[in-house]
PDB file of C-alpha atoms in Angstrom:
ATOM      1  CA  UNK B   1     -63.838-161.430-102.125  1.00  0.00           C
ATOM      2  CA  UNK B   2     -65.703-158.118-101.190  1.00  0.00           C
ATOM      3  CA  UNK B   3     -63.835-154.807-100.395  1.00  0.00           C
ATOM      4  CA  UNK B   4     -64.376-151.798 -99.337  1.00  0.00           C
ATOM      5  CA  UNK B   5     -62.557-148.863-100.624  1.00  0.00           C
ATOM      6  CA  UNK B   6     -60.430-151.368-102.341  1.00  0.00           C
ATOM      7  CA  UNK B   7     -59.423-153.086 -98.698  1.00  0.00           C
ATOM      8  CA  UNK B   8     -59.808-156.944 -99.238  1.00  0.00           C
ATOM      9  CA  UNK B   9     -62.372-158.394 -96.587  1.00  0.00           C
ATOM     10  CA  UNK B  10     -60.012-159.924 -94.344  1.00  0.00           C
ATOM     11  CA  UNK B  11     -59.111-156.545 -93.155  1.00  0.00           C
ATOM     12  CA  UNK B  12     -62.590-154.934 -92.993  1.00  0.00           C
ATOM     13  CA  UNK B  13     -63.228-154.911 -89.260  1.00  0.00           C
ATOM     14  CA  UNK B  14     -59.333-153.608 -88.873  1.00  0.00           C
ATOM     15  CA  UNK B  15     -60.570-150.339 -91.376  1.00  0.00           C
ATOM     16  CA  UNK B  16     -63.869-150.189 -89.854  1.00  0.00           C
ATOM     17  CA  UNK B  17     -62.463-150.022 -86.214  1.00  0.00           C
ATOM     18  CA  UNK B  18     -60.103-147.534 -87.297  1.00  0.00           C
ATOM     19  CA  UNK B  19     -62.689-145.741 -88.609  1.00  0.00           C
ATOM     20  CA  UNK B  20     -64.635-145.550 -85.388  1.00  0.00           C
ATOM     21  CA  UNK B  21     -61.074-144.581 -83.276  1.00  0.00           C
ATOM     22  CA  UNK B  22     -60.691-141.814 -85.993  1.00  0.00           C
ATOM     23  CA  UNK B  23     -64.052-140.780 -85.635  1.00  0.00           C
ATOM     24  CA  UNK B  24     -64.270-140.655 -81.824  1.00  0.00           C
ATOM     25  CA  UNK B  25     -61.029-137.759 -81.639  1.00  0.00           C
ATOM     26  CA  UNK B  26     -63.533-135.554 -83.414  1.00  0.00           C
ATOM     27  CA  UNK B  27     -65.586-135.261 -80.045  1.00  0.00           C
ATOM     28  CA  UNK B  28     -65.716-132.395 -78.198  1.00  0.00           C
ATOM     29  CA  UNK B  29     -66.823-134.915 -74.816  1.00  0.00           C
ATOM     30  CA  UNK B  30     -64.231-134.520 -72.084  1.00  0.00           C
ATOM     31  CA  UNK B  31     -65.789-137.712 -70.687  1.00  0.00           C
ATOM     32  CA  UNK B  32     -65.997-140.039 -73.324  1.00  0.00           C
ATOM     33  CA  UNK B  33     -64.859-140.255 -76.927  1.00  0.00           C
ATOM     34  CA  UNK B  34     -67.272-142.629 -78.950  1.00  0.00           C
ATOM     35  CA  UNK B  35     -67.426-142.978 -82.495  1.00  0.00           C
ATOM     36  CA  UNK B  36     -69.634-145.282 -84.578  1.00  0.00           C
ATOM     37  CA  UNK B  37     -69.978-146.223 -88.021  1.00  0.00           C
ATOM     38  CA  UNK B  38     -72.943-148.167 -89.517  1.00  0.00           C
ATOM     39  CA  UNK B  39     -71.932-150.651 -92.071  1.00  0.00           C
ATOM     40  CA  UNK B  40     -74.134-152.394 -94.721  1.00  0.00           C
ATOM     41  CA  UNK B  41     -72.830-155.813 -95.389  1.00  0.00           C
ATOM     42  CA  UNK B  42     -74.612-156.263 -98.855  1.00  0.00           C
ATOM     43  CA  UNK B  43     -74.010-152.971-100.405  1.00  0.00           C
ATOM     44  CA  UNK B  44     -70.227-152.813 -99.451  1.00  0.00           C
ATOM     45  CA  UNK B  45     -70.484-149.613 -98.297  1.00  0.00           C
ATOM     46  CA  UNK B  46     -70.211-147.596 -94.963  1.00  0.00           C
ATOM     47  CA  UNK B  47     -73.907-145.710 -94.388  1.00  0.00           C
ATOM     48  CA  UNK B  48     -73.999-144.053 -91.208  1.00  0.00           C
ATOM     49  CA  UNK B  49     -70.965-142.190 -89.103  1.00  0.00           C
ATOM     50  CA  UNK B  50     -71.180-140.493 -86.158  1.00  0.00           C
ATOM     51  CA  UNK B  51     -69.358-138.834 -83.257  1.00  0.00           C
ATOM     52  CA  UNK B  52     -70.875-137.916 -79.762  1.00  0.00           C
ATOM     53  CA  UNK B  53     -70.850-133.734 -79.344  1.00  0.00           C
ATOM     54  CA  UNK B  54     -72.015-131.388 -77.494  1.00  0.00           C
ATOM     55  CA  UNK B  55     -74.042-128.360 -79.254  1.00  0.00           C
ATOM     56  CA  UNK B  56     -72.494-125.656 -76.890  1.00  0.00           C
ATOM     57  CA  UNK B  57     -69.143-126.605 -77.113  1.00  0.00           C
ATOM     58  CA  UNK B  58     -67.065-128.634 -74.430  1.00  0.00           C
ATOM     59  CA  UNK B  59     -68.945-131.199 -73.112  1.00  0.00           C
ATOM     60  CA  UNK B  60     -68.559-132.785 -69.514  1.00  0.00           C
ATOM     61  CA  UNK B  61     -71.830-134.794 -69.872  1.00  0.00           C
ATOM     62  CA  UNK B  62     -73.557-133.638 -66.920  1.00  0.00           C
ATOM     63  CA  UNK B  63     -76.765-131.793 -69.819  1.00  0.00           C
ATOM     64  CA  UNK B  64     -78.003-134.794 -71.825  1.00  0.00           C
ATOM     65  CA  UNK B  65     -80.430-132.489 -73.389  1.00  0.00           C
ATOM     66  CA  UNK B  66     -77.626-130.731 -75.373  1.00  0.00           C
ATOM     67  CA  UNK B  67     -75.552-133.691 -76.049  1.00  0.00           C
ATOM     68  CA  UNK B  68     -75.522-135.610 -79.032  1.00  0.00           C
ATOM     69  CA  UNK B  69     -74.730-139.135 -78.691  1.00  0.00           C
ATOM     70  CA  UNK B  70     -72.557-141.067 -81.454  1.00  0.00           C
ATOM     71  CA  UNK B  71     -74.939-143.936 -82.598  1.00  0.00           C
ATOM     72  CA  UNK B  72     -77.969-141.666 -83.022  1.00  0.00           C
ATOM     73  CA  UNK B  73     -75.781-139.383 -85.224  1.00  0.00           C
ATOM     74  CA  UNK B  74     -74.614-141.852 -87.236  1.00  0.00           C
ATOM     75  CA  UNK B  75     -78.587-143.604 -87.334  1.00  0.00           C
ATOM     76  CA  UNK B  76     -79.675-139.660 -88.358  1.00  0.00           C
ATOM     77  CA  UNK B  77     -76.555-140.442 -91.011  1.00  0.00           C
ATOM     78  CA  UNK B  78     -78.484-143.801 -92.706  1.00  0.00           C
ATOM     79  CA  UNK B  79     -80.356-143.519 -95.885  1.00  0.00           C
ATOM     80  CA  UNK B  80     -83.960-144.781 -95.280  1.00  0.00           C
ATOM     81  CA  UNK B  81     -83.190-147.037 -98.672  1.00  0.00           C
ATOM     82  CA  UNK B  82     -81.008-149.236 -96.634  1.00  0.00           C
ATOM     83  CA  UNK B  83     -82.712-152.697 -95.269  1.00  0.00           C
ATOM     84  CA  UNK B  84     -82.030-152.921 -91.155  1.00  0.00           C
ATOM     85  CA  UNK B  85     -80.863-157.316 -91.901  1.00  0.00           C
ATOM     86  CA  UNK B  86     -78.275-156.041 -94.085  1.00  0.00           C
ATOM     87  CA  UNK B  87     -76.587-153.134 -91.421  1.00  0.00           C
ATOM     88  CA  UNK B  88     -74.052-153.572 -88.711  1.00  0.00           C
ATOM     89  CA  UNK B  89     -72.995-150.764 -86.313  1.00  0.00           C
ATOM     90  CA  UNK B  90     -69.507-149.878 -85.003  1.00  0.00           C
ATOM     91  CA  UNK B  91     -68.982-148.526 -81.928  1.00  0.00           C
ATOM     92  CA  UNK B  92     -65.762-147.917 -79.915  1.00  0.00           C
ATOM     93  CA  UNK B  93     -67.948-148.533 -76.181  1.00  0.00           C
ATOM     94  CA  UNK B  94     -71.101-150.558 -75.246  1.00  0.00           C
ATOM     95  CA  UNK B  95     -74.075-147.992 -75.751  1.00  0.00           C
ATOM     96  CA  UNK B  96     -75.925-146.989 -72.811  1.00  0.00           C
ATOM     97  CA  UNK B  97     -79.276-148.099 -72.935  1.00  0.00           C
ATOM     98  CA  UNK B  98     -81.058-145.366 -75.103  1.00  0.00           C
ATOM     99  CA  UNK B  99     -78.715-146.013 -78.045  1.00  0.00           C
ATOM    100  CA  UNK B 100     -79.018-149.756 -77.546  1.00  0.00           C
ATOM    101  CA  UNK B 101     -82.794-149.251 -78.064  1.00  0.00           C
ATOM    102  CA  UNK B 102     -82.294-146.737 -81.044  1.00  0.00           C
ATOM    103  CA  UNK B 103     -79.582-148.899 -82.552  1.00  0.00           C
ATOM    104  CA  UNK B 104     -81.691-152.190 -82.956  1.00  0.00           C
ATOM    105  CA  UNK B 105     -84.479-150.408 -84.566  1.00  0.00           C
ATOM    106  CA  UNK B 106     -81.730-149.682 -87.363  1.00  0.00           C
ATOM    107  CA  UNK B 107     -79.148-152.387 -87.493  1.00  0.00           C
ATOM    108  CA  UNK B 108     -79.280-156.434 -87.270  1.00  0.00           C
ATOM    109  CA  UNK B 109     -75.920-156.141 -85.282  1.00  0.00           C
ATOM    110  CA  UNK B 110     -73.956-154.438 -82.977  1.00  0.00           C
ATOM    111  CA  UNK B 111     -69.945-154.652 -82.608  1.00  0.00           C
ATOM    112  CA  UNK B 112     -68.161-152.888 -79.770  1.00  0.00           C
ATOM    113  CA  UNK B 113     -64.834-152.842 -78.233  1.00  0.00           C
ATOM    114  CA  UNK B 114     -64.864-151.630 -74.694  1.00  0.00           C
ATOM    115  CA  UNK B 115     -67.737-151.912 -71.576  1.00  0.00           C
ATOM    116  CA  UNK B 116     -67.818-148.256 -70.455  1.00  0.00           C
TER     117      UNK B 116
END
């Protein structure tokens, strides 16, 4: 049975999610607090984690320019070595459509948890 960080497989997606939750407090998004996490399946190992931020501090999401979404931290996070059938992205809310797009140029699949 596979593991990661010595957590039998059965209670992957439970770590995984939690991983994403703890991830998405780190924001500094009044709005919206999304984490993601990129796992690859064959390696056993998590690749890419991200948080969405905004480079001037508090963010309210009204300046996209500034803002740093979660997933395309967290696809800046992945290791070029890693084969896109093999990776499976976390995220805590549906992307918007960008991310979508960015995501499936990285990852086979994407898991979320809430619409908005």
């Amino acid at each position: 049975m596979a593991t990661l960080l010595g957590i039998k497989m059965s209670n992957l997606d439970d770590t995984l999610w939690s991983l994403v939750n703890a991830l998405s407090n780190n924001t500094n998004c009044i709005k919206r607090a999304v984490g993601c996490v990129i796992y690859n399946k064959v390696t056993d190992e998590v690749v890419g984690r991200g948080f969405n931020w905004h480079e001037n501090g508090v963010c309210d999401c009204s300046d996209e320019s500034t803002s740093k979404h979660a997933e395309i931290v967290a696809i800046d996070d992945i290791n070029s070595k890693h084969n896109r059938s093999d990776l499976v992205a976390y995220i805590n809310r549906r992307p918007c459509d960008n991310c979508h797009k960015a995501l499936m140029r990285h990852v086979k699949e994407i898991r979320y948890t809430h619409e908005s």
